[in-house]
Amino acid sequence: MIAGVDHVEVAPGRALVESGELVAGSMARSAAGLLFDGAAARVRLDDRLAAWLRRTATAADADLPAPVPRRGRCRAGAALAFAAELSVTRAAQGRSVRSDGFLARGPGDRAPADELAEAVVLAAADTTEEWRVRHLGYLLAEAAVSPDLDAAVVRRGLRLAGELTGRQLVLLAAVGRRERLPLPMAPVPQDPRGWTAWGALEDLTDLQRRGLLDPPPARPRPGGAALPRLRPADLRPTRSGVLVHRLLALDFVRDDAVTAALADLA
Protein backbone atom coordinates (compact mmCIF):
# COMPACT_ATOMS: atom_id res chain seq x y z
CA MET A 1 0.00 0.00 0.00
CA ILE A 2 1.29 3.47 -0.82
CA ALA A 3 1.85 5.59 2.28
CA GLY A 4 -1.03 7.96 2.94
CA VAL A 5 -3.38 6.25 0.47
CA ASP A 6 -6.30 4.20 1.77
CA HIS A 7 -7.15 1.03 -0.13
CA VAL A 8 -10.90 0.69 -0.64
CA GLU A 9 -12.12 -2.86 -1.19
CA VAL A 10 -14.91 -3.04 -3.78
CA ALA A 11 -17.56 -5.73 -3.36
CA PRO A 12 -17.09 -8.44 -6.03
CA GLY A 13 -20.48 -7.95 -7.69
CA ARG A 14 -20.08 -4.21 -7.71
CA ALA A 15 -16.63 -4.60 -9.26
CA LEU A 16 -18.17 -6.64 -12.09
CA VAL A 17 -20.84 -4.03 -12.88
CA GLU A 18 -18.30 -1.19 -12.68
CA SER A 19 -16.04 -3.08 -15.12
CA GLY A 20 -18.86 -2.68 -17.66
CA GLU A 21 -17.74 0.95 -18.06
CA LEU A 22 -15.49 -0.22 -20.90
CA VAL A 23 -18.61 -1.19 -22.89
CA ALA A 24 -21.46 0.85 -21.36
CA GLY A 25 -19.61 4.05 -20.51
CA SER A 26 -19.86 5.96 -17.23
CA MET A 27 -23.45 4.77 -16.79
CA ALA A 28 -22.03 1.46 -15.50
CA ARG A 29 -20.65 3.12 -12.35
CA SER A 30 -23.96 4.84 -11.73
CA ALA A 31 -25.76 1.51 -12.12
CA ALA A 32 -23.33 -0.15 -9.71
CA GLY A 33 -24.02 2.56 -7.16
CA LEU A 34 -27.76 2.12 -7.63
CA LEU A 35 -27.53 -1.63 -7.03
CA PHE A 36 -24.96 -1.72 -4.23
CA ASP A 37 -25.46 1.64 -2.52
CA GLY A 38 -29.09 2.39 -3.24
CA ALA A 39 -29.50 4.64 -0.21
CA ALA A 40 -27.11 7.16 -1.76
CA ALA A 41 -28.67 7.05 -5.23
CA ARG A 42 -31.01 9.74 -6.53
CA VAL A 43 -33.41 7.10 -7.88
CA ARG A 44 -34.50 3.77 -6.45
CA LEU A 45 -35.29 0.36 -7.82
CA ASP A 46 -37.84 -2.07 -6.50
CA ASP A 47 -36.09 -3.92 -3.66
CA ARG A 48 -36.79 -7.36 -5.17
CA LEU A 49 -35.44 -6.36 -8.57
CA ALA A 50 -32.34 -4.71 -7.10
CA ALA A 51 -31.66 -7.78 -4.95
CA TRP A 52 -31.98 -10.02 -8.03
CA LEU A 53 -29.52 -8.02 -10.11
CA ARG A 54 -27.18 -7.70 -7.12
CA ARG A 55 -27.03 -11.44 -6.46
CA THR A 56 -26.66 -12.08 -10.19
CA ALA A 57 -23.65 -9.76 -10.31
CA THR A 58 -22.11 -11.30 -7.20
CA ALA A 59 -22.55 -14.86 -8.46
CA ALA A 60 -21.29 -14.00 -11.94
CA ASP A 61 -18.20 -12.31 -10.52
CA ALA A 62 -17.27 -15.56 -8.83
CA ASP A 63 -18.55 -18.09 -11.34
CA LEU A 64 -17.79 -16.83 -14.87
CA PRO A 65 -16.24 -19.92 -16.46
CA ALA A 66 -12.64 -19.90 -17.60
CA PRO A 67 -11.35 -18.78 -19.95
CA VAL A 68 -13.36 -15.54 -20.05
CA PRO A 69 -11.21 -12.69 -21.40
CA ARG A 70 -11.18 -9.36 -19.59
CA ARG A 71 -13.35 -7.88 -22.32
CA GLY A 72 -15.90 -10.68 -21.82
CA ARG A 73 -16.04 -9.90 -18.11
CA CYS A 74 -16.68 -6.25 -18.96
CA ARG A 75 -19.52 -7.24 -21.29
CA ALA A 76 -21.13 -9.30 -18.52
CA GLY A 77 -20.98 -6.33 -16.16
CA ALA A 78 -22.31 -3.99 -18.84
CA ALA A 79 -25.35 -6.21 -19.45
CA LEU A 80 -26.32 -5.89 -15.78
CA ALA A 81 -25.71 -2.13 -15.90
CA PHE A 82 -28.02 -1.84 -18.91
CA ALA A 83 -30.62 -3.93 -17.07
CA ALA A 84 -30.55 -1.46 -14.18
CA GLU A 85 -30.72 1.49 -16.60
CA LEU A 86 -33.89 0.28 -18.37
CA SER A 87 -35.41 -0.79 -15.05
CA VAL A 88 -35.30 2.84 -13.93
CA THR A 89 -37.06 3.86 -17.15
CA ARG A 90 -39.72 1.17 -16.82
CA ALA A 91 -40.40 2.22 -13.22
CA ALA A 92 -40.80 5.85 -14.34
CA GLN A 93 -43.28 4.62 -16.95
CA GLY A 94 -45.36 3.08 -14.16
CA ARG A 95 -44.58 -0.54 -14.98
CA SER A 96 -44.46 -2.53 -11.76
CA VAL A 97 -42.13 -5.42 -11.04
CA ARG A 98 -44.00 -8.70 -11.41
CA SER A 99 -45.16 -10.50 -8.26
CA ASP A 100 -45.98 -13.92 -9.71
CA GLY A 101 -43.03 -15.85 -8.32
CA PHE A 102 -40.60 -15.04 -11.17
CA LEU A 103 -38.20 -13.39 -8.70
CA ALA A 104 -38.97 -15.69 -5.76
CA ARG A 105 -36.28 -18.20 -4.83
CA GLY A 106 -37.40 -21.80 -4.54
CA PRO A 107 -35.61 -25.19 -4.53
CA GLY A 108 -31.85 -24.81 -4.57
CA ASP A 109 -32.28 -21.18 -3.50
CA ARG A 110 -32.82 -20.28 -7.17
CA ALA A 111 -35.58 -18.27 -8.82
CA PRO A 112 -36.72 -18.61 -12.44
CA ALA A 113 -35.27 -15.14 -12.91
CA ASP A 114 -31.86 -16.36 -11.67
CA GLU A 115 -31.68 -18.99 -14.40
CA LEU A 116 -32.51 -16.39 -17.03
CA ALA A 117 -30.01 -13.87 -15.67
CA GLU A 118 -27.24 -16.46 -15.72
CA ALA A 119 -28.00 -17.24 -19.37
CA VAL A 120 -27.95 -13.53 -20.26
CA VAL A 121 -24.64 -12.93 -18.46
CA LEU A 122 -23.03 -15.84 -20.31
CA ALA A 123 -24.44 -14.66 -23.66
CA ALA A 124 -23.14 -11.13 -23.05
CA ALA A 125 -19.68 -12.36 -22.08
CA ASP A 126 -19.55 -14.56 -25.19
CA THR A 127 -20.69 -12.09 -27.88
CA THR A 128 -18.20 -10.07 -29.90
CA GLU A 129 -20.91 -7.72 -31.25
CA GLU A 130 -20.90 -5.46 -28.24
CA TRP A 131 -23.93 -3.41 -29.28
CA ARG A 132 -25.95 -6.57 -28.49
CA VAL A 133 -24.94 -6.33 -24.83
CA ARG A 134 -27.25 -3.37 -24.31
CA HIS A 135 -30.22 -5.32 -25.58
CA LEU A 136 -29.35 -8.45 -23.60
CA GLY A 137 -29.42 -6.33 -20.46
CA TYR A 138 -32.68 -4.76 -21.57
CA LEU A 139 -34.16 -8.26 -21.86
CA LEU A 140 -33.70 -8.74 -18.11
CA ALA A 141 -35.40 -5.43 -17.34
CA GLU A 142 -38.31 -6.18 -19.68
CA ALA A 143 -38.80 -9.70 -18.33
CA ALA A 144 -38.96 -8.33 -14.78
CA VAL A 145 -42.04 -6.21 -15.58
CA SER A 146 -43.83 -8.60 -17.98
CA PRO A 147 -46.06 -11.01 -16.02
CA ASP A 148 -47.67 -12.14 -19.29
CA LEU A 149 -44.36 -13.77 -20.30
CA ASP A 150 -43.45 -16.87 -18.30
CA ALA A 151 -39.86 -17.96 -17.86
CA ALA A 152 -40.05 -20.54 -20.66
CA VAL A 153 -41.31 -17.96 -23.17
CA VAL A 154 -38.58 -15.50 -22.17
CA ARG A 155 -35.92 -18.19 -22.61
CA ARG A 156 -37.39 -18.97 -26.03
CA GLY A 157 -37.05 -15.31 -26.98
CA LEU A 158 -33.45 -15.24 -25.76
CA ARG A 159 -32.64 -18.37 -27.74
CA LEU A 160 -34.24 -17.01 -30.91
CA ALA A 161 -32.32 -13.75 -30.57
CA GLY A 162 -29.05 -15.63 -30.10
CA GLU A 163 -29.56 -17.46 -33.41
CA LEU A 164 -29.92 -14.23 -35.41
CA THR A 165 -27.25 -12.12 -37.03
CA GLY A 166 -26.84 -8.53 -35.96
CA ARG A 167 -28.34 -7.32 -39.22
CA GLN A 168 -31.38 -9.56 -38.69
CA LEU A 169 -32.02 -7.93 -35.34
CA VAL A 170 -31.77 -4.51 -36.96
CA LEU A 171 -34.19 -5.57 -39.71
CA LEU A 172 -36.63 -6.71 -37.00
CA ALA A 173 -36.20 -3.29 -35.41
CA ALA A 174 -36.97 -1.66 -38.78
CA VAL A 175 -40.20 -3.59 -39.25
CA GLY A 176 -41.19 -2.92 -35.66
CA ARG A 177 -41.00 0.86 -36.10
CA ARG A 178 -42.71 0.99 -39.51
CA GLU A 179 -45.29 3.45 -38.21
CA ARG A 180 -42.54 5.92 -37.27
CA LEU A 181 -40.10 5.25 -40.10
CA PRO A 182 -42.00 3.96 -43.16
CA LEU A 183 -40.36 1.06 -44.97
CA PRO A 184 -39.25 1.35 -48.61
CA MET A 185 -41.82 0.65 -51.31
CA ALA A 186 -39.29 -0.48 -53.95
CA PRO A 187 -39.05 -4.30 -54.33
CA VAL A 188 -35.95 -5.99 -52.96
CA PRO A 189 -33.63 -7.45 -55.63
CA GLN A 190 -34.40 -11.07 -56.50
CA ASP A 191 -30.86 -11.98 -57.51
CA PRO A 192 -28.49 -9.27 -56.30
CA ARG A 193 -24.96 -9.29 -57.68
CA GLY A 194 -23.21 -7.41 -54.89
CA TRP A 195 -22.21 -9.41 -51.82
CA THR A 196 -23.67 -6.90 -49.37
CA ALA A 197 -27.10 -6.96 -51.03
CA TRP A 198 -26.92 -10.75 -51.35
CA GLY A 199 -26.11 -11.15 -47.65
CA ALA A 200 -28.88 -8.76 -46.63
CA LEU A 201 -31.39 -10.67 -48.76
CA GLU A 202 -30.24 -13.95 -47.21
CA ASP A 203 -30.76 -12.44 -43.74
CA LEU A 204 -34.23 -11.25 -44.66
CA THR A 205 -35.26 -14.55 -46.25
CA ASP A 206 -33.99 -16.41 -43.18
CA LEU A 207 -36.15 -14.21 -40.92
CA GLN A 208 -39.16 -15.14 -43.08
CA ARG A 209 -38.20 -18.82 -43.10
CA ARG A 210 -37.82 -18.88 -39.31
CA GLY A 211 -41.30 -17.43 -38.95
CA LEU A 212 -40.23 -14.08 -37.49
CA LEU A 213 -41.52 -11.98 -40.39
CA ASP A 214 -44.52 -12.32 -42.68
CA PRO A 215 -45.09 -12.98 -45.51
CA PRO A 216 -43.12 -16.26 -45.71
CA PRO A 217 -40.69 -16.70 -48.61
CA ALA A 218 -42.42 -17.08 -51.95
CA ARG A 219 -42.37 -20.58 -53.42
CA PRO A 220 -41.93 -21.44 -57.11
CA ARG A 221 -45.25 -21.54 -58.93
CA PRO A 222 -46.41 -24.31 -61.27
CA GLY A 223 -45.37 -23.71 -64.83
CA GLY A 224 -42.58 -21.35 -63.84
CA ALA A 225 -44.83 -18.31 -63.33
CA ALA A 226 -43.08 -15.21 -62.03
CA LEU A 227 -42.86 -14.90 -58.27
CA PRO A 228 -44.41 -11.86 -56.58
CA ARG A 229 -41.88 -9.13 -55.78
CA LEU A 230 -41.36 -8.50 -52.08
CA ARG A 231 -41.28 -4.90 -50.86
CA PRO A 232 -39.95 -4.03 -47.38
CA ALA A 233 -43.26 -2.17 -46.87
CA ASP A 234 -45.06 -5.53 -47.13
CA LEU A 235 -43.27 -6.98 -44.10
CA ARG A 236 -45.00 -7.57 -40.76
CA PRO A 237 -43.64 -9.12 -37.54
CA THR A 238 -45.12 -12.47 -36.56
CA ARG A 239 -45.84 -13.45 -32.96
CA SER A 240 -42.27 -14.73 -32.62
CA GLY A 241 -40.93 -11.53 -34.17
CA VAL A 242 -42.92 -9.41 -31.73
CA LEU A 243 -41.52 -11.47 -28.83
CA VAL A 244 -37.89 -10.90 -29.83
CA HIS A 245 -38.52 -7.23 -30.61
CA ARG A 246 -40.20 -6.65 -27.27
CA LEU A 247 -37.77 -8.56 -25.07
CA LEU A 248 -34.67 -6.99 -26.58
CA ALA A 249 -36.28 -3.53 -26.61
CA LEU A 250 -35.35 -3.13 -30.27
CA ASP A 251 -37.09 0.24 -30.29
CA PHE A 252 -33.77 1.50 -28.90
CA VAL A 253 -31.76 0.42 -31.98
CA ARG A 254 -30.38 3.60 -33.51
CA ASP A 255 -32.21 5.00 -36.53
CA ASP A 256 -28.96 5.22 -38.50
CA ALA A 257 -28.37 1.49 -38.01
CA VAL A 258 -31.89 0.80 -39.32
CA THR A 259 -31.33 3.06 -42.32
CA ALA A 260 -28.05 1.28 -43.11
CA ALA A 261 -29.62 -2.20 -42.90
CA LEU A 262 -32.43 -1.19 -45.25
CA ALA A 263 -29.90 0.34 -47.65
CA ASP A 264 -28.09 -3.03 -47.74
CA LEU A 265 -31.25 -4.51 -49.29
CA ALA A 266 -31.34 -2.00 -52.15
PDB file of C-alpha atoms in Angstrom, residues 72-240:
ATOM      1  CA  GLY A  72     -15.899 -10.684 -21.818  1.00  0.00           C
ATOM      2  CA  ARG A  73     -16.044  -9.904 -18.112  1.00  0.00           C
ATOM      3  CA  CYS A  74     -16.677  -6.248 -18.957  1.00  0.00           C
ATOM      4  CA  ARG A  75     -19.519  -7.242 -21.292  1.00  0.00           C
ATOM      5  CA  ALA A  76     -21.132  -9.297 -18.517  1.00  0.00           C
ATOM      6  CA  GLY A  77     -20.976  -6.326 -16.160  1.00  0.00           C
ATOM      7  CA  ALA A  78     -22.311  -3.989 -18.845  1.00  0.00           C
ATOM      8  CA  ALA A  79     -25.350  -6.211 -19.450  1.00  0.00           C
ATOM      9  CA  LEU A  80     -26.317  -5.886 -15.780  1.00  0.00           C
ATOM     10  CA  ALA A  81     -25.709  -2.131 -15.901  1.00  0.00           C
ATOM     11  CA  PHE A  82     -28.019  -1.837 -18.908  1.00  0.00           C
ATOM     12  CA  ALA A  83     -30.624  -3.930 -17.069  1.00  0.00           C
ATOM     13  CA  ALA A  84     -30.545  -1.458 -14.184  1.00  0.00           C
ATOM     14  CA  GLU A  85     -30.723   1.486 -16.601  1.00  0.00           C
ATOM     15  CA  LEU A  86     -33.889   0.283 -18.369  1.00  0.00           C
ATOM     16  CA  SER A  87     -35.415  -0.787 -15.051  1.00  0.00           C
ATOM     17  CA  VAL A  88     -35.296   2.843 -13.928  1.00  0.00           C
ATOM     18  CA  THR A  89     -37.058   3.861 -17.148  1.00  0.00           C
ATOM     19  CA  ARG A  90     -39.717   1.171 -16.822  1.00  0.00           C
ATOM     20  CA  ALA A  91     -40.401   2.224 -13.218  1.00  0.00           C
ATOM     21  CA  ALA A  92     -40.797   5.850 -14.341  1.00  0.00           C
ATOM     22  CA  GLN A  93     -43.283   4.617 -16.948  1.00  0.00           C
ATOM     23  CA  GLY A  94     -45.358   3.083 -14.159  1.00  0.00           C
ATOM     24  CA  ARG A  95     -44.582  -0.544 -14.981  1.00  0.00           C
ATOM     25  CA  SER A  96     -44.459  -2.533 -11.756  1.00  0.00           C
ATOM     26  CA  VAL A  97     -42.134  -5.424 -11.036  1.00  0.00           C
ATOM     27  CA  ARG A  98     -43.999  -8.702 -11.409  1.00  0.00           C
ATOM     28  CA  SER A  99     -45.156 -10.496  -8.256  1.00  0.00           C
ATOM     29  CA  ASP A 100     -45.984 -13.917  -9.709  1.00  0.00           C
ATOM     30  CA  GLY A 101     -43.026 -15.846  -8.316  1.00  0.00           C
ATOM     31  CA  PHE A 102     -40.604 -15.044 -11.167  1.00  0.00           C
ATOM     32  CA  LEU A 103     -38.203 -13.394  -8.702  1.00  0.00           C
ATOM     33  CA  ALA A 104     -38.966 -15.688  -5.756  1.00  0.00           C
ATOM     34  CA  ARG A 105     -36.281 -18.196  -4.833  1.00  0.00           C
ATOM     35  CA  GLY A 106     -37.399 -21.802  -4.545  1.00  0.00           C
ATOM     36  CA  PRO A 107     -35.611 -25.192  -4.530  1.00  0.00           C
ATOM     37  CA  GLY A 108     -31.850 -24.814  -4.570  1.00  0.00           C
ATOM     38  CA  ASP A 109     -32.275 -21.180  -3.502  1.00  0.00           C
ATOM     39  CA  ARG A 110     -32.825 -20.278  -7.172  1.00  0.00           C
ATOM     40  CA  ALA A 111     -35.579 -18.267  -8.819  1.00  0.00           C
ATOM     41  CA  PRO A 112     -36.718 -18.612 -12.443  1.00  0.00           C
ATOM     42  CA  ALA A 113     -35.265 -15.136 -12.911  1.00  0.00           C
ATOM     43  CA  ASP A 114     -31.863 -16.359 -11.667  1.00  0.00           C
ATOM     44  CA  GLU A 115     -31.676 -18.992 -14.402  1.00  0.00           C
ATOM     45  CA  LEU A 116     -32.509 -16.386 -17.033  1.00  0.00           C
ATOM     46  CA  ALA A 117     -30.005 -13.874 -15.673  1.00  0.00           C
ATOM     47  CA  GLU A 118     -27.236 -16.461 -15.717  1.00  0.00           C
ATOM     48  CA  ALA A 119     -28.001 -17.242 -19.372  1.00  0.00           C
ATOM     49  CA  VAL A 120     -27.946 -13.531 -20.256  1.00  0.00           C
ATOM     50  CA  VAL A 121     -24.643 -12.926 -18.460  1.00  0.00           C
ATOM     51  CA  LEU A 122     -23.026 -15.837 -20.308  1.00  0.00           C
ATOM     52  CA  ALA A 123     -24.441 -14.657 -23.657  1.00  0.00           C
ATOM     53  CA  ALA A 124     -23.136 -11.132 -23.045  1.00  0.00           C
ATOM     54  CA  ALA A 125     -19.675 -12.364 -22.085  1.00  0.00           C
ATOM     55  CA  ASP A 126     -19.547 -14.557 -25.194  1.00  0.00           C
ATOM     56  CA  THR A 127     -20.686 -12.089 -27.881  1.00  0.00           C
ATOM     57  CA  THR A 128     -18.199 -10.073 -29.898  1.00  0.00           C
ATOM     58  CA  GLU A 129     -20.906  -7.720 -31.247  1.00  0.00           C
ATOM     59  CA  GLU A 130     -20.896  -5.463 -28.237  1.00  0.00           C
ATOM     60  CA  TRP A 131     -23.933  -3.414 -29.280  1.00  0.00           C
ATOM     61  CA  ARG A 132     -25.949  -6.568 -28.495  1.00  0.00           C
ATOM     62  CA  VAL A 133     -24.944  -6.326 -24.828  1.00  0.00           C
ATOM     63  CA  ARG A 134     -27.249  -3.368 -24.306  1.00  0.00           C
ATOM     64  CA  HIS A 135     -30.219  -5.325 -25.585  1.00  0.00           C
ATOM     65  CA  LEU A 136     -29.349  -8.449 -23.596  1.00  0.00           C
ATOM     66  CA  GLY A 137     -29.422  -6.327 -20.462  1.00  0.00           C
ATOM     67  CA  TYR A 138     -32.678  -4.763 -21.574  1.00  0.00           C
ATOM     68  CA  LEU A 139     -34.160  -8.257 -21.861  1.00  0.00           C
ATOM     69  CA  LEU A 140     -33.701  -8.736 -18.113  1.00  0.00           C
ATOM     70  CA  ALA A 141     -35.402  -5.427 -17.343  1.00  0.00           C
ATOM     71  CA  GLU A 142     -38.307  -6.176 -19.680  1.00  0.00           C
ATOM     72  CA  ALA A 143     -38.800  -9.697 -18.330  1.00  0.00           C
ATOM     73  CA  ALA A 144     -38.962  -8.333 -14.775  1.00  0.00           C
ATOM     74  CA  VAL A 145     -42.044  -6.205 -15.582  1.00  0.00           C
ATOM     75  CA  SER A 146     -43.827  -8.597 -17.976  1.00  0.00           C
ATOM     76  CA  PRO A 147     -46.060 -11.008 -16.022  1.00  0.00           C
ATOM     77  CA  ASP A 148     -47.668 -12.144 -19.287  1.00  0.00           C
ATOM     78  CA  LEU A 149     -44.362 -13.767 -20.296  1.00  0.00           C
ATOM     79  CA  ASP A 150     -43.453 -16.872 -18.303  1.00  0.00           C
ATOM     80  CA  ALA A 151     -39.861 -17.963 -17.865  1.00  0.00           C
ATOM     81  CA  ALA A 152     -40.051 -20.539 -20.665  1.00  0.00           C
ATOM     82  CA  VAL A 153     -41.311 -17.959 -23.175  1.00  0.00           C
ATOM     83  CA  VAL A 154     -38.585 -15.504 -22.170  1.00  0.00           C
ATOM     84  CA  ARG A 155     -35.918 -18.188 -22.607  1.00  0.00           C
ATOM     85  CA  ARG A 156     -37.390 -18.971 -26.029  1.00  0.00           C
ATOM     86  CA  GLY A 157     -37.055 -15.307 -26.982  1.00  0.00           C
ATOM     87  CA  LEU A 158     -33.453 -15.238 -25.762  1.00  0.00           C
ATOM     88  CA  ARG A 159     -32.643 -18.373 -27.735  1.00  0.00           C
ATOM     89  CA  LEU A 160     -34.244 -17.012 -30.905  1.00  0.00           C
ATOM     90  CA  ALA A 161     -32.324 -13.754 -30.569  1.00  0.00           C
ATOM     91  CA  GLY A 162     -29.047 -15.630 -30.103  1.00  0.00           C
ATOM     92  CA  GLU A 163     -29.561 -17.456 -33.405  1.00  0.00           C
ATOM     93  CA  LEU A 164     -29.925 -14.234 -35.411  1.00  0.00           C
ATOM     94  CA  THR A 165     -27.247 -12.118 -37.032  1.00  0.00           C
ATOM     95  CA  GLY A 166     -26.837  -8.527 -35.958  1.00  0.00           C
ATOM     96  CA  ARG A 167     -28.344  -7.317 -39.223  1.00  0.00           C
ATOM     97  CA  GLN A 168     -31.378  -9.557 -38.692  1.00  0.00           C
ATOM     98  CA  LEU A 169     -32.022  -7.930 -35.336  1.00  0.00           C
ATOM     99  CA  VAL A 170     -31.769  -4.512 -36.959  1.00  0.00           C
ATOM    100  CA  LEU A 171     -34.191  -5.569 -39.714  1.00  0.00           C
ATOM    101  CA  LEU A 172     -36.625  -6.708 -37.005  1.00  0.00           C
ATOM    102  CA  ALA A 173     -36.205  -3.288 -35.412  1.00  0.00           C
ATOM    103  CA  ALA A 174     -36.974  -1.658 -38.780  1.00  0.00           C
ATOM    104  CA  VAL A 175     -40.202  -3.591 -39.251  1.00  0.00           C
ATOM    105  CA  GLY A 176     -41.195  -2.920 -35.655  1.00  0.00           C
ATOM    106  CA  ARG A 177     -41.003   0.864 -36.103  1.00  0.00           C
ATOM    107  CA  ARG A 178     -42.711   0.988 -39.509  1.00  0.00           C
ATOM    108  CA  GLU A 179     -45.291   3.454 -38.215  1.00  0.00           C
ATOM    109  CA  ARG A 180     -42.545   5.922 -37.268  1.00  0.00           C
ATOM    110  CA  LEU A 181     -40.097   5.245 -40.097  1.00  0.00           C
ATOM    111  CA  PRO A 182     -42.001   3.955 -43.159  1.00  0.00           C
ATOM    112  CA  LEU A 183     -40.361   1.056 -44.965  1.00  0.00           C
ATOM    113  CA  PRO A 184     -39.254   1.354 -48.606  1.00  0.00           C
ATOM    114  CA  MET A 185     -41.817   0.649 -51.313  1.00  0.00           C
ATOM    115  CA  ALA A 186     -39.288  -0.476 -53.947  1.00  0.00           C
ATOM    116  CA  PRO A 187     -39.053  -4.295 -54.331  1.00  0.00           C
ATOM    117  CA  VAL A 188     -35.946  -5.991 -52.958  1.00  0.00           C
ATOM    118  CA  PRO A 189     -33.631  -7.452 -55.628  1.00  0.00           C
ATOM    119  CA  GLN A 190     -34.402 -11.071 -56.500  1.00  0.00           C
ATOM    120  CA  ASP A 191     -30.856 -11.981 -57.507  1.00  0.00           C
ATOM    121  CA  PRO A 192     -28.490  -9.266 -56.298  1.00  0.00           C
ATOM    122  CA  ARG A 193     -24.965  -9.290 -57.676  1.00  0.00           C
ATOM    123  CA  GLY A 194     -23.206  -7.408 -54.889  1.00  0.00           C
ATOM    124  CA  TRP A 195     -22.206  -9.411 -51.821  1.00  0.00           C
ATOM    125  CA  THR A 196     -23.669  -6.896 -49.368  1.00  0.00           C
ATOM    126  CA  ALA A 197     -27.103  -6.965 -51.025  1.00  0.00           C
ATOM    127  CA  TRP A 198     -26.917 -10.752 -51.346  1.00  0.00           C
ATOM    128  CA  GLY A 199     -26.108 -11.154 -47.647  1.00  0.00           C
ATOM    129  CA  ALA A 200     -28.884  -8.755 -46.631  1.00  0.00           C
ATOM    130  CA  LEU A 201     -31.393 -10.670 -48.757  1.00  0.00           C
ATOM    131  CA  GLU A 202     -30.243 -13.952 -47.214  1.00  0.00           C
ATOM    132  CA  ASP A 203     -30.756 -12.443 -43.741  1.00  0.00           C
ATOM    133  CA  LEU A 204     -34.234 -11.246 -44.663  1.00  0.00           C
ATOM    134  CA  THR A 205     -35.259 -14.548 -46.248  1.00  0.00           C
ATOM    135  CA  ASP A 206     -33.995 -16.409 -43.178  1.00  0.00           C
ATOM    136  CA  LEU A 207     -36.154 -14.214 -40.918  1.00  0.00           C
ATOM    137  CA  GLN A 208     -39.162 -15.142 -43.076  1.00  0.00           C
ATOM    138  CA  ARG A 209     -38.202 -18.823 -43.100  1.00  0.00           C
ATOM    139  CA  ARG A 210     -37.816 -18.881 -39.311  1.00  0.00           C
ATOM    140  CA  GLY A 211     -41.302 -17.429 -38.949  1.00  0.00           C
ATOM    141  CA  LEU A 212     -40.234 -14.083 -37.490  1.00  0.00           C
ATOM    142  CA  LEU A 213     -41.519 -11.980 -40.389  1.00  0.00           C
ATOM    143  CA  ASP A 214     -44.521 -12.323 -42.684  1.00  0.00           C
ATOM    144  CA  PRO A 215     -45.088 -12.979 -45.515  1.00  0.00           C
ATOM    145  CA  PRO A 216     -43.116 -16.260 -45.711  1.00  0.00           C
ATOM    146  CA  PRO A 217     -40.687 -16.702 -48.610  1.00  0.00           C
ATOM    147  CA  ALA A 218     -42.421 -17.077 -51.954  1.00  0.00           C
ATOM    148  CA  ARG A 219     -42.372 -20.582 -53.425  1.00  0.00           C
ATOM    149  CA  PRO A 220     -41.930 -21.441 -57.105  1.00  0.00           C
ATOM    150  CA  ARG A 221     -45.247 -21.537 -58.929  1.00  0.00           C
ATOM    151  CA  PRO A 222     -46.412 -24.314 -61.272  1.00  0.00           C
ATOM    152  CA  GLY A 223     -45.366 -23.713 -64.831  1.00  0.00           C
ATOM    153  CA  GLY A 224     -42.580 -21.348 -63.838  1.00  0.00           C
ATOM    154  CA  ALA A 225     -44.831 -18.313 -63.331  1.00  0.00           C
ATOM    155  CA  ALA A 226     -43.078 -15.207 -62.034  1.00  0.00           C
ATOM    156  CA  LEU A 227     -42.858 -14.899 -58.269  1.00  0.00           C
ATOM    157  CA  PRO A 228     -44.414 -11.861 -56.577  1.00  0.00           C
ATOM    158  CA  ARG A 229     -41.878  -9.125 -55.782  1.00  0.00           C
ATOM    159  CA  LEU A 230     -41.357  -8.501 -52.082  1.00  0.00           C
ATOM    160  CA  ARG A 231     -41.279  -4.904 -50.864  1.00  0.00           C
ATOM    161  CA  PRO A 232     -39.954  -4.032 -47.384  1.00  0.00           C
ATOM    162  CA  ALA A 233     -43.258  -2.172 -46.870  1.00  0.00           C
ATOM    163  CA  ASP A 234     -45.063  -5.531 -47.130  1.00  0.00           C
ATOM    164  CA  LEU A 235     -43.267  -6.983 -44.101  1.00  0.00           C
ATOM    165  CA  ARG A 236     -44.999  -7.570 -40.758  1.00  0.00           C
ATOM    166  CA  PRO A 237     -43.643  -9.116 -37.540  1.00  0.00           C
ATOM    167  CA  THR A 238     -45.115 -12.471 -36.561  1.00  0.00           C
ATOM    168  CA  ARG A 239     -45.843 -13.454 -32.962  1.00  0.00           C
ATOM    169  CA  SER A 240     -42.270 -14.730 -32.619  1.00  0.00           C
TER     170      SER A 240
END
